[in-house]
Amino acid sequence: MAKVFQKDLVIASSLPQGLNKVARFSWEQPTPEQPAPPIGLSGIEMENFIQFGSISILPYQLQDDLVNQLEDRSFSTVVLENDLISVTVLPSLGGRVYSIVDLASNREILHKNQVLRGRNLALRGAWFAGGIEWNGGGVPGHAATTCEPIKCGIVETDEGPILRLEAFDRITETCWVIDLFLMDGSPALFARTRIINPNPKSKKVYWWTNIAVPGVSGQRIVSPSDYSIEHILPDNHLEQTNFPDRMGFDASFPENWTQATAVFFRRTNQEHPWIASVNPNGSGFGQVSTSKLVGRKFFYFGEGDGGKRWLEFLGESDKVNEYVEIQSGLTTHQNQLKTIESKQEIAWTEAFFPLDECAHAIDVSYESSTVLTQGLIEQVVSVEDIEKIDTLLERHANSPIAVKISEPRDWGALHSVLLSFAETENRNGQSGPFVDAWDYIARQLIIPDDILLRTDGFVSSDTWLNGLRKYEANIGLNWFTRLHIGICELDRGNPISARRDLLEAFELLGNWQTAYYLGVACSQDADNATARTYFGITIEFDDAPLDVKLAIADTLFDQQIWDDLDNLLGSIPREIDNERFDVIRAQRALHKRDFETVARILQRDFASIREGDVILETLWSKMTIGRATQIRGRDLTPDEAMSEKRAHPLPKRLQFSLLD
């Protein structure tokens, strides 16, 4: 029978330990909108189709204070182990499966990153590569919970322990629960996932399990497919394509891709969909699931300079940390959501396991490779195995946790209190705990003044907005509730009503929050002059955080209010080493044709530039051409400009684009 135990693990990390205090609104999403329409997708592939950048990440706060410097940090892990496999889980980091060791060969079957480098790839910013990541919620991408503590505990059963992971997605207000289990005599990790909708209305949710496997020369990614769906450059639209024959090369081998790629395998009506990584040395990795988890994908950073730079940037800095992502999802591709009806749930079981003796699946046709690999998978996890475990874990889905391991802030429980008041006027939910103002608002109780002043964070859903309005009707108006009603209205694209709410909040209590968001509302209402006034008031407060000054600097730059921007940048003490301010300083210097300042700033190492962002590349290029123009005293010809760019190529440390 499997055993489970806790163990502290010291890992070099640069993950941020704080939250950005400023709201990120719907028009400021980290993933830009993708206007190019898809081409040739089927009806099922167009269901619940969304464009990236169209869904707000509020109420979540950014985790964007990213640095390059690593420091040893102790992480509490949970180990689930039988005689054949050892699984290490990080409850404090979204329940990430950090490691799976095949004990028979002492082989790590995942990409186990030796460092946890916080990089700007997730919905909230910080993300690290490696392991098995659970991406649930309402917004496509690396989940809001990926670098956040989640609930974790042990369910005791006669068949062995179940390690339960649980998180509440605050965007969709749905809950996901994962039960991890090891079967006697099996080298597979089984995971049964449920997404539960407790709300009175249906919800649209997102789920993709992201598995990082070691990158090996000659590696092949195999999954049953009649064709694929891919993001096609230059406009990045989705399109059906032939697979594996792709523009003269076999697309099932990651090394054949120069640029970064995402390949969605498409074969309909699979009872037990699967995906595998097979390697020339005979080792490999397999994943199989019950039928609900229809999607399969692989992602690779590519063989170009940009992709190799990211593989190095995400791991140990002195080498390229080769890995490939293989993924499984609820939908056919990642521009889709899945509908869950009110009071219903969606559930499935998947298994992760080592493959051996799979080299013969390399140098054959893709169809033959698929047949051979499926045979190998069925030897490790049979159809009977996964159905048996699915039934077992379903039977224990509502079994209580016997041992609590991690229990962070329970927004799901608070949501239940809100729903109880909304549906029944139930006054029995008044018991604690009372952590902050949100607990009092959910229970419609008077908030002590000291609690108001120290409450952090945001709310954004219709449930919470209605709760705030109901609170003001039942208990009375205060600056805090009016502030957050205004923030909700701003995120919904209603700047006029938001401006009224926020002006009232500011008049009730002038602080940096009420002043700043009133400035944002004025700006969104195209009243930049008044916005400028309130931004000026904001930074006069002694407790105004660096985050809000950075947000104001971004706005002032966008609106080209140069005097205010220069004054703000000049007020930041030089001992504060913040690369995000330096990017704005470099952009401002470029506008003033101060190319030496741009050059000086670009000497630093950057940690927080987003995947695919070309801001540093743009600064370098314009600086190079600008310097040459100043020397010559005239504009360069196209040939001269090209010659200057060749003479001053972009340094690798400034390369964040995935294109070459």
XYZ file of C-alpha atoms in Angstrom, residues 39 97 118 138 196 236 262 372 382 424 430 454 464 491 570 582 598:
17
model
C -9.485 29.225 -40.434
C 3.873 17.883 -9.090
C 9.959 33.355 -11.557
C -11.763 30.888 -16.541
C -17.578 21.990 -9.474
C -1.012 33.694 -35.003
C 1.928 24.589 -30.245
C 3.392 0.788 -31.213
C -4.745 -0.776 -19.209
C -32.030 32.706 1.439
C -22.178 34.997 10.927
C -5.631 47.039 6.659
C -19.449 40.259 -4.888
C -13.379 46.629 -14.890
C 13.008 61.934 -10.668
C 14.150 51.549 -16.019
C 19.153 54.132 -23.342
